[in-house]
mmCIF file of C-alpha atoms in Angstrom:
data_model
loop_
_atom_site.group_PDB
_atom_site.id
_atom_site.type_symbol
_atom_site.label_atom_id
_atom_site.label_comp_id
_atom_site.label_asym_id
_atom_site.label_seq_id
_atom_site.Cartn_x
_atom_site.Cartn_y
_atom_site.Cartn_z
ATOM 1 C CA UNK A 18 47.196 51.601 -18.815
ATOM 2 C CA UNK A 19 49.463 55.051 -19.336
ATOM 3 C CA UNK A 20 51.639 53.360 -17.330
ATOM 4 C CA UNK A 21 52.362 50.272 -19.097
ATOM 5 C CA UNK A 22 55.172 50.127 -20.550
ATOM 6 C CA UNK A 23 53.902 48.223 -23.899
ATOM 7 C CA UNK A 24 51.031 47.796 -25.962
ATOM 8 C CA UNK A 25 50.439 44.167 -25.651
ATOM 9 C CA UNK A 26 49.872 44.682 -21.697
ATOM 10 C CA UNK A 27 46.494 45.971 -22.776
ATOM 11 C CA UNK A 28 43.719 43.994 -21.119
ATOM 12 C CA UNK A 29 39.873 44.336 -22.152
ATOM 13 C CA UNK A 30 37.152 43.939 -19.312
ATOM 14 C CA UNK A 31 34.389 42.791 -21.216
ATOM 15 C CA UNK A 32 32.429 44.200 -19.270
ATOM 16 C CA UNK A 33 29.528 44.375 -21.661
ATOM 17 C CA UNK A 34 29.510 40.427 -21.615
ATOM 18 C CA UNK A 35 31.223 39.156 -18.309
ATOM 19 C CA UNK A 36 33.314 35.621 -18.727
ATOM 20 C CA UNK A 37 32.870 33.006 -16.093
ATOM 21 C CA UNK A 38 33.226 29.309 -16.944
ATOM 22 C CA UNK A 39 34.709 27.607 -20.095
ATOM 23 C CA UNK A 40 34.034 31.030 -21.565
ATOM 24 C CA UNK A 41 36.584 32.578 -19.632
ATOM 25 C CA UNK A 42 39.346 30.118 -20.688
ATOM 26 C CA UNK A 43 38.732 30.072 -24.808
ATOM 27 C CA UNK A 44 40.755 32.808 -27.198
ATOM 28 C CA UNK A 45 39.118 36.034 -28.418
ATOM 29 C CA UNK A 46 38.782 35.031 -31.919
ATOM 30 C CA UNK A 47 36.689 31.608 -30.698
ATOM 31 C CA UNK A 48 33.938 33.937 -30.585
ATOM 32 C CA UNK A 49 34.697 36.611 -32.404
ATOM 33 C CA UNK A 50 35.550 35.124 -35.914
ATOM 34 C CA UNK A 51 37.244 36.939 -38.710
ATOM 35 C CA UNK A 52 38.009 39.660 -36.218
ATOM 36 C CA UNK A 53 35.032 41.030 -35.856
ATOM 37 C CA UNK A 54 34.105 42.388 -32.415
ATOM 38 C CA UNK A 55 30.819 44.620 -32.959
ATOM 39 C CA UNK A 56 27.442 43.015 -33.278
ATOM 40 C CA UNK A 57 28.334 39.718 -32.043
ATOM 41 C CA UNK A 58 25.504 37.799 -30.299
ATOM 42 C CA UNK A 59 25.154 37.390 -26.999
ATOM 43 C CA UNK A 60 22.494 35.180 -26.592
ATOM 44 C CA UNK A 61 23.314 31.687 -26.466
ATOM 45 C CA UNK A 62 21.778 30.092 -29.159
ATOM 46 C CA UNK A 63 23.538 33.099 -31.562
ATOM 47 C CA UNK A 64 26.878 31.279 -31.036
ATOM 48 C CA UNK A 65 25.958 27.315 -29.891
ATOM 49 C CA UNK A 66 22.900 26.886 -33.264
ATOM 50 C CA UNK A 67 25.051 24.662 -34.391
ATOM 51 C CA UNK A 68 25.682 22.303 -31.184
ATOM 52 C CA UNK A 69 22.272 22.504 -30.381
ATOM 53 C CA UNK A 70 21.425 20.753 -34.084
ATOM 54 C CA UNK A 71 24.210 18.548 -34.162
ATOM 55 C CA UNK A 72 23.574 17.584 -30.270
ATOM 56 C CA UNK A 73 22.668 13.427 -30.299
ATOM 57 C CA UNK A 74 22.466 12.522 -26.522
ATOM 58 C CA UNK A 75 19.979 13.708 -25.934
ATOM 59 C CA UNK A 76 18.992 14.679 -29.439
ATOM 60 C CA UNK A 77 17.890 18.294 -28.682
ATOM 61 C CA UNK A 78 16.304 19.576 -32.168
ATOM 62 C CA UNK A 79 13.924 16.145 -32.542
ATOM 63 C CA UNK A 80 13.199 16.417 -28.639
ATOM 64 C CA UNK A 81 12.335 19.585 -28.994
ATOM 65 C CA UNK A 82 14.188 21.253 -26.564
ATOM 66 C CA UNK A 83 14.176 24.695 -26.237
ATOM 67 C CA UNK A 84 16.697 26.849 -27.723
ATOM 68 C CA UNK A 85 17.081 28.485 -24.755
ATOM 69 C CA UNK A 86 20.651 26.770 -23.602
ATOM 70 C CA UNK A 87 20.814 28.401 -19.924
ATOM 71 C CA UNK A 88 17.503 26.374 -19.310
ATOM 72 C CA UNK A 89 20.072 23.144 -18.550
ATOM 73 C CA UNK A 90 23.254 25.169 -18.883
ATOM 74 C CA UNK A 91 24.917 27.019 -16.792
ATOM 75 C CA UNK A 92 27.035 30.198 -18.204
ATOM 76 C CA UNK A 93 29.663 29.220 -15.714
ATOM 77 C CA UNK A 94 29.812 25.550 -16.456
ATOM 78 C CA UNK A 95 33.270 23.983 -17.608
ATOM 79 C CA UNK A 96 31.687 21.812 -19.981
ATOM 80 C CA UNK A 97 28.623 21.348 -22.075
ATOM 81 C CA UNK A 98 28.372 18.072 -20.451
ATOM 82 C CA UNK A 99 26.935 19.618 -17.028
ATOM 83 C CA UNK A 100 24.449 20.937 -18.454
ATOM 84 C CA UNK A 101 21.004 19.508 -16.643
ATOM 85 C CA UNK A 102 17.481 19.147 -17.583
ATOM 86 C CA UNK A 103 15.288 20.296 -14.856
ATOM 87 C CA UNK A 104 12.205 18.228 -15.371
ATOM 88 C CA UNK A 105 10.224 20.581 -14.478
ATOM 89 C CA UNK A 106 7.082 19.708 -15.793
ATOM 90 C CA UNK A 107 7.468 15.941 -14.930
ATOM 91 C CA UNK A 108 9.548 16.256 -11.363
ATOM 92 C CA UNK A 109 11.345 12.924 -10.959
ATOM 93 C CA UNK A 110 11.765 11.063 -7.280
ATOM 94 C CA UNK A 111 11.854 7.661 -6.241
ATOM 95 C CA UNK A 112 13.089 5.056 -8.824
ATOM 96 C CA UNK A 113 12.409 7.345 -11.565
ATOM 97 C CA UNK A 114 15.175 9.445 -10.751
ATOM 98 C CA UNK A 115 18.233 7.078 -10.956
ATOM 99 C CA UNK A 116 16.948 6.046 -14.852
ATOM 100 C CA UNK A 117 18.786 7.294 -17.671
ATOM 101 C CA UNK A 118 17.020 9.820 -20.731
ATOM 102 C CA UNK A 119 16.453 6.338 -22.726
ATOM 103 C CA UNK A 120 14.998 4.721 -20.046
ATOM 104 C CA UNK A 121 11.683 6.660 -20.533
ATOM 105 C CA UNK A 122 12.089 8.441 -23.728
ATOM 106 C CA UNK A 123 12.748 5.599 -26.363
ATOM 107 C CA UNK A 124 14.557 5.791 -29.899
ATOM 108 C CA UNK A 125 15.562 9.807 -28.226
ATOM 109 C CA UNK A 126 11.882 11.227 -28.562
ATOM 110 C CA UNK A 127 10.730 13.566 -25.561
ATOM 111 C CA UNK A 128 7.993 15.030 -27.198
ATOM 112 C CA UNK A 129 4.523 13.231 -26.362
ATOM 113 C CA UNK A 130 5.947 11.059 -23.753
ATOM 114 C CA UNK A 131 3.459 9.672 -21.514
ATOM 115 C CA UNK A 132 3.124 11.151 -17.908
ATOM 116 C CA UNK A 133 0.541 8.413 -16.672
ATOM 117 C CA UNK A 134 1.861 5.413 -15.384
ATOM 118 C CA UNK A 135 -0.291 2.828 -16.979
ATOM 119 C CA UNK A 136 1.492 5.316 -20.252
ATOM 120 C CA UNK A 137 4.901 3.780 -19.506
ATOM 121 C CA UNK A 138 4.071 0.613 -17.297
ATOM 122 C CA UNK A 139 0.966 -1.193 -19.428
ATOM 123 C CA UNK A 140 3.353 -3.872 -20.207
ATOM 124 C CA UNK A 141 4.616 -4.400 -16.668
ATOM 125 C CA UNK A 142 1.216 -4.442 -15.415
ATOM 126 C CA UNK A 143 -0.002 -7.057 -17.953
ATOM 127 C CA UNK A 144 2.849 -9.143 -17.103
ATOM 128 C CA UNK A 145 2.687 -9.189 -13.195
ATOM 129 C CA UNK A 146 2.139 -12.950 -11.556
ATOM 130 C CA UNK A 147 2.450 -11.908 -8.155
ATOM 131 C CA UNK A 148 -0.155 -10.798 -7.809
ATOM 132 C CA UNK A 149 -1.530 -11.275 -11.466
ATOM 133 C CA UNK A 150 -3.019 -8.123 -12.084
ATOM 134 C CA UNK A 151 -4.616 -8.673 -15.007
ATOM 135 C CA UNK A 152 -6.589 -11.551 -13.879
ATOM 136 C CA UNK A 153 -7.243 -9.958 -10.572
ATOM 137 C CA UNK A 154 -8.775 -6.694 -12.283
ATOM 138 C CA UNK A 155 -6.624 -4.189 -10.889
ATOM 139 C CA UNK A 156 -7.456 -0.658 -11.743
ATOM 140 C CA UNK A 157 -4.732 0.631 -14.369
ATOM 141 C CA UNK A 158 -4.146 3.793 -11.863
ATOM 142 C CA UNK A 159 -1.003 2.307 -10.541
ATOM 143 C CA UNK A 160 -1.102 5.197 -8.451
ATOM 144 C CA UNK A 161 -3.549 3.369 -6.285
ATOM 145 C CA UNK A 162 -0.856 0.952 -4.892
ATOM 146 C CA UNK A 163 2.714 1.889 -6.028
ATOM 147 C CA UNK A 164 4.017 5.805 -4.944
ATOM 148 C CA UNK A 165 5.889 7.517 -7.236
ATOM 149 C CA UNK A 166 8.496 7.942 -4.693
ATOM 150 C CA UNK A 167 9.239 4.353 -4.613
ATOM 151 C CA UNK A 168 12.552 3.237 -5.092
ATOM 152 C CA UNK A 169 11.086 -0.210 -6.334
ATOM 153 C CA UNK A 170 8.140 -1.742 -7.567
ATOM 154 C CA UNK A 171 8.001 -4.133 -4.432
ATOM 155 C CA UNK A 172 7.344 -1.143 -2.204
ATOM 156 C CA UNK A 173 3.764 -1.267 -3.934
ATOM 157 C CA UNK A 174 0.868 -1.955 -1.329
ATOM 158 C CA UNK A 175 -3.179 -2.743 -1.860
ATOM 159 C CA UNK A 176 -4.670 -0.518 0.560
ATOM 160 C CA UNK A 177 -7.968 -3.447 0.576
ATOM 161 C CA UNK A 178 -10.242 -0.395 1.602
ATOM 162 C CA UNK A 179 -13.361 -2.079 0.070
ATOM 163 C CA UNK A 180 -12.169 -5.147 2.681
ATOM 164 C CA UNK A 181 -10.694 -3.289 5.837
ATOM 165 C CA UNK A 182 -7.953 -6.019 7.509
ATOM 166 C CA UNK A 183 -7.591 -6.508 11.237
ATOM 167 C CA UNK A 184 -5.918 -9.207 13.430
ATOM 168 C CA UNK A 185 -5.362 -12.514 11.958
ATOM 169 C CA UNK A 186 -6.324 -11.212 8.230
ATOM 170 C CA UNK A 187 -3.533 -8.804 8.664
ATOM 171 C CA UNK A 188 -0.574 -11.639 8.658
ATOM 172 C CA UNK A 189 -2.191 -13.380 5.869
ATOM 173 C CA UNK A 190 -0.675 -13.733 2.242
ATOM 174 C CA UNK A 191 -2.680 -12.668 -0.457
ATOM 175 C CA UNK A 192 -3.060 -16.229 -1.903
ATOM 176 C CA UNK A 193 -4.663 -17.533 1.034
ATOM 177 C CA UNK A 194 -7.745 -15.745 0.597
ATOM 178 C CA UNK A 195 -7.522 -15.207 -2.794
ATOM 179 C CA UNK A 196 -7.121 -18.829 -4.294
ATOM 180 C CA UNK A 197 -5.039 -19.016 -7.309
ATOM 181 C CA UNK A 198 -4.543 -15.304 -8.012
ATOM 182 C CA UNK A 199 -8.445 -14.702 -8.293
ATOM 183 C CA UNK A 200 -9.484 -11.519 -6.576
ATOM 184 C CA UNK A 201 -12.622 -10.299 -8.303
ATOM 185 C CA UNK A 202 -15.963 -11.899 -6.371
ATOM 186 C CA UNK A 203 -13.546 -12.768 -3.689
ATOM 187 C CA UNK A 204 -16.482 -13.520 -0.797
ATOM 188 C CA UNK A 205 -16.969 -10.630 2.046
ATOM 189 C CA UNK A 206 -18.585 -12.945 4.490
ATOM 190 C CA UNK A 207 -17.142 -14.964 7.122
ATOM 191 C CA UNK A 208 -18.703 -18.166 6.752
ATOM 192 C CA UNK A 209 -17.579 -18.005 2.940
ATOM 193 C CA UNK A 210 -14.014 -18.664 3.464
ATOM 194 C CA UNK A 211 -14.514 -20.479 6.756
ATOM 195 C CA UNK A 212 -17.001 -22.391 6.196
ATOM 196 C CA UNK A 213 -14.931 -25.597 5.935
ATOM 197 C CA UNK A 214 -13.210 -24.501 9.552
ATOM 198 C CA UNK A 215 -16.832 -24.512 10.539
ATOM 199 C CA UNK A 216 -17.630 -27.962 9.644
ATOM 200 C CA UNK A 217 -14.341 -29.593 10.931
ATOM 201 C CA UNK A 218 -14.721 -27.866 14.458
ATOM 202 C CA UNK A 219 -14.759 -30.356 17.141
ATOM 203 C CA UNK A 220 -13.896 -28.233 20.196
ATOM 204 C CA UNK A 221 -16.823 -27.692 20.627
ATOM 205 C CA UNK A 222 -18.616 -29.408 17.448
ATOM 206 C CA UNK A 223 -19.998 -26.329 16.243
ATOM 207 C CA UNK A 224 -22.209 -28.540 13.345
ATOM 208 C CA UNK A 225 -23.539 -30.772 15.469
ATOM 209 C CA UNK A 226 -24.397 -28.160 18.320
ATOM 210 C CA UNK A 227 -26.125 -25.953 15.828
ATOM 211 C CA UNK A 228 -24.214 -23.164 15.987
ATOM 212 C CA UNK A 229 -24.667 -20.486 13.761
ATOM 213 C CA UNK A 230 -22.836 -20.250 10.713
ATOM 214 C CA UNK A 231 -22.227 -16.140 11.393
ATOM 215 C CA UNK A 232 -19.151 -16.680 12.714
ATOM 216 C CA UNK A 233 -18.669 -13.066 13.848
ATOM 217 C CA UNK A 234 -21.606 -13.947 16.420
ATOM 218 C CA UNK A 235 -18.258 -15.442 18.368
ATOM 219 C CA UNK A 236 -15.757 -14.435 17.201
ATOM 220 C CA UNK A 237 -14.300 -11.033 16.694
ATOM 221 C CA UNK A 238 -12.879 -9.929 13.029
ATOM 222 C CA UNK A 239 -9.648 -8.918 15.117
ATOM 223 C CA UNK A 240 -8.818 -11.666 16.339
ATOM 224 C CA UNK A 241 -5.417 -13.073 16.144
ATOM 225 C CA UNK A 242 -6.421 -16.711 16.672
ATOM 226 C CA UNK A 243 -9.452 -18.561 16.033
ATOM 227 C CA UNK A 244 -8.877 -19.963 20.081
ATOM 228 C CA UNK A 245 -10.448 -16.375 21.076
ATOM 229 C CA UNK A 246 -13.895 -16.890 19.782
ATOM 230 C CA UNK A 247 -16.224 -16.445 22.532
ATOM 231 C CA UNK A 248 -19.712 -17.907 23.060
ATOM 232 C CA UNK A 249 -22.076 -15.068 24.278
ATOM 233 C CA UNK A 250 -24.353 -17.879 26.388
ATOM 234 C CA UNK A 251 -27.255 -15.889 25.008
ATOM 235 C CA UNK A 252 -30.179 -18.009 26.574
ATOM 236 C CA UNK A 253 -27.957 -18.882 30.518
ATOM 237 C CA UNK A 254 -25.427 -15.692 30.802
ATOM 238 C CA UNK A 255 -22.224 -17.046 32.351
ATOM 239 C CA UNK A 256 -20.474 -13.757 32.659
ATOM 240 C CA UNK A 257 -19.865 -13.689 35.878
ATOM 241 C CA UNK A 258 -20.815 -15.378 39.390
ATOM 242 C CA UNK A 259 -19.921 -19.116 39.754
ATOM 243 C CA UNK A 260 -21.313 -20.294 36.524
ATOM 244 C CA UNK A 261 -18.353 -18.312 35.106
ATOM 245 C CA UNK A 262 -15.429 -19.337 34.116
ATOM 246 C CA UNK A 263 -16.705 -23.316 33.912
ATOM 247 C CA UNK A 264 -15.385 -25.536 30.797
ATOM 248 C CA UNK A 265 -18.369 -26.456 28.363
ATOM 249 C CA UNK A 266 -18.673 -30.035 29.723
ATOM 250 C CA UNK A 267 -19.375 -28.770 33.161
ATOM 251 C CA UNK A 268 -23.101 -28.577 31.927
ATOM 252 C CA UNK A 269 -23.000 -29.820 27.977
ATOM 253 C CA UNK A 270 -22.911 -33.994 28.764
ATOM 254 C CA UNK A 271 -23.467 -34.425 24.989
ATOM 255 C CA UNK A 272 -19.834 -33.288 22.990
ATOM 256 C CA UNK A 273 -22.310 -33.336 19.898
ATOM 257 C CA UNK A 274 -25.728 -31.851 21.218
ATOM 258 C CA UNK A 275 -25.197 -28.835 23.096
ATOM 259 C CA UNK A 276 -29.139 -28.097 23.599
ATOM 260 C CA UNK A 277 -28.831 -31.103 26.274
ATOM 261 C CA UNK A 278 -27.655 -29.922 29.050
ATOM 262 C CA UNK A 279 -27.312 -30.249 33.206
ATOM 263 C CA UNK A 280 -27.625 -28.502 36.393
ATOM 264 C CA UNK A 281 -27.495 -31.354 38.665
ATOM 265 C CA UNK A 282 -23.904 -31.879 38.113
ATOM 266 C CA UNK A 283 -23.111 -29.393 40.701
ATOM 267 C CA UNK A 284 -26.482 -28.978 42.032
ATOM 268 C CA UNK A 285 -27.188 -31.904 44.395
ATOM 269 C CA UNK A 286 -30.346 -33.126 45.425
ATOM 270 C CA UNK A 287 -29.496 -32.506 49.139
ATOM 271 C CA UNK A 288 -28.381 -28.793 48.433
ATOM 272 C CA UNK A 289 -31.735 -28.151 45.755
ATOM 273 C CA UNK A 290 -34.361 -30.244 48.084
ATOM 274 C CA UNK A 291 -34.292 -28.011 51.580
ATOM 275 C CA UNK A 292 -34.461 -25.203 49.640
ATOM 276 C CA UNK A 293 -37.552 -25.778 47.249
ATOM 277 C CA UNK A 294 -39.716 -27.519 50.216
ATOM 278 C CA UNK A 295 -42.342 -24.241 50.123
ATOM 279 C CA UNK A 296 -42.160 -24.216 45.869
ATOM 280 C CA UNK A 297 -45.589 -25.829 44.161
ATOM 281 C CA UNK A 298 -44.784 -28.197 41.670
ATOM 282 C CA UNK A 299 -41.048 -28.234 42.538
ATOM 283 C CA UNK A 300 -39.284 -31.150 40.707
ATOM 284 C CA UNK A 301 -35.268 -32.091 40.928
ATOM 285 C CA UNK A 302 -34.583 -32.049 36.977
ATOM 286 C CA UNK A 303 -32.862 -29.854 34.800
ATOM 287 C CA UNK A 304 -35.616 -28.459 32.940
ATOM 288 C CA UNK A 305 -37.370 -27.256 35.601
ATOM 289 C CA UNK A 306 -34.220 -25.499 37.104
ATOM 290 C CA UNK A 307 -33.821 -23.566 33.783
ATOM 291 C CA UNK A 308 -37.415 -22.836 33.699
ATOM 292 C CA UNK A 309 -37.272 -21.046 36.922
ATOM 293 C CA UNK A 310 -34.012 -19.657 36.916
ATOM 294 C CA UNK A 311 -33.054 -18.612 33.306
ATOM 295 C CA UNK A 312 -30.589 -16.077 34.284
ATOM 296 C CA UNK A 313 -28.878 -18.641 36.606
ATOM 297 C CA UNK A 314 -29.842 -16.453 40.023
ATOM 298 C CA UNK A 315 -31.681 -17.778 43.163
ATOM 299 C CA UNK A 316 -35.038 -15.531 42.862
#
């Protein structure tokens, strides 16, 4: 200024190149070796070649990095050490974005890393027990169960859209449908995991009273307890009226033979007689109750 009163109070603006960060805080001659001023760089690389090739963690010249520095640093950092790789054509979340470099990009090589799961995670995958994926032929796409987002691998789930689940299913482990860690040919039907149930049924003895073995004919998939199955009476509808409601023994004397059956139990002789005395052919016996009145009504 003309109004300094000494030469060494001169200040330059560098204005051509602004200063912010560590920048601002080194001596002229850091960047301007030898004295010279004109025709220094000012792209980034022009000074910082040599960090860039010398760089180890990460090593930028066999990763490839670009030698474009303000793509991770800032020109007002402090430090070279906040400078931060974007990921920009691999965006990290979940799990994946707590590893470190090395974690992903082994022995320092970015270059041709794998941005498939199955890429990173075959071993993981082959090494799984629960469930065993390998055995169970699980698709490689771990997509298809685990979210990238996930901050753990236990957050996968098995969406079983080829085998919707409902009610009881639902609360189920994995193991006790799919006996030791076979999933593959797993049966669909009902009666081929339940069969056994079937058989052992003795309230009411569904083997010995014939029932059929489609157990959905009783009882619904969304059921929370086998104790809901219901009986649709097909061939006597009980639904409603005072054959409703009734335990099975009411008309089933047999616990084993549930095509036996009576109405006399409740129907007595003295209420069914007066009331039959202008009915051909009429007979006090089960049978012929059934055979006149097989939807249980008076007509």
């Amino acid at each position: 200024k003309f109004s300094d009163t000494s030469w060494t109070q001169g200040r330059f603006t560098h204005s051509t190149f602004p200063l912010s960060g560590v920048h601002a805080t080194q001596a002229c001659g850091t960047c301007h070796k030898s004295g010279v001023y004109q025709g220094t760089a000012r792209s980034c690389v022009g000074c910082h070649q040599t960090q860039y090739n010398t760089t180890k963690n990460p090593n930028h010249m066999t990763a490839g990095f670009p030698t474009a520095c303000e793509s991770c640093h800032k020109f007002s950092d402090t430090s070279w050490t906040q400078g931060r790789f974007t990921h920009s054509t691999f965006p990290l979340s979940g799990v994946h974005a707590t590893q470190a470099c090395g974690a992903c990009h082994a022995n320092g090589v970015y270059q041709g890393t794998a941005r498939s799961c199955v890429g990173c995670h075959q071993a993981v995958y082959n090494t799984t027990r629960n469930p065993n994926h390998l055995t169970a032929g699980f698709p490689l796409s771990c997509e298809s169960c685990h979210k990238f987002s996930d901050t753990s691998w236990t957050q996968g789930r098995f969406t079983h859209s080829t085998f919707p689940l409902a009610g009881v299913h639902v609360t189920q482990p994995c193991g006790a449908c799919h006996k030791n860690g076979v999933y593959q040919g797993t049966t669909r039907v009902c009666s081929g995991c339940h069969l056994a149930a079937y058989n052992a049924t003795r309230d009411p003895n569904h083997l010995a009273a014939g029932f059929p073995t489609s157990c959905e004919t009783c009882h619904s998939f969304a059921d929370a307890s086998w104790s809901l199955g219901r009986f649709n009476h097909t061939w006597f509808p009980i639904a409603s009226g005072r054959h409703a409601g009734n335990p099975c023994n009411a008309c089933h004397t047999s616990p084993t033979n549930y095509r036996l059956f009576t109405c006399l139990t409740c129907h007595t002789r003295g209420e069914t007689d007066p009331e039959h005395r202008e009915v051909g052919a009429y007979r006090y016996d089960s049978n012929a109750c059934y055979a006149c009145h097989p939807q249980g009504r008076g007509d």
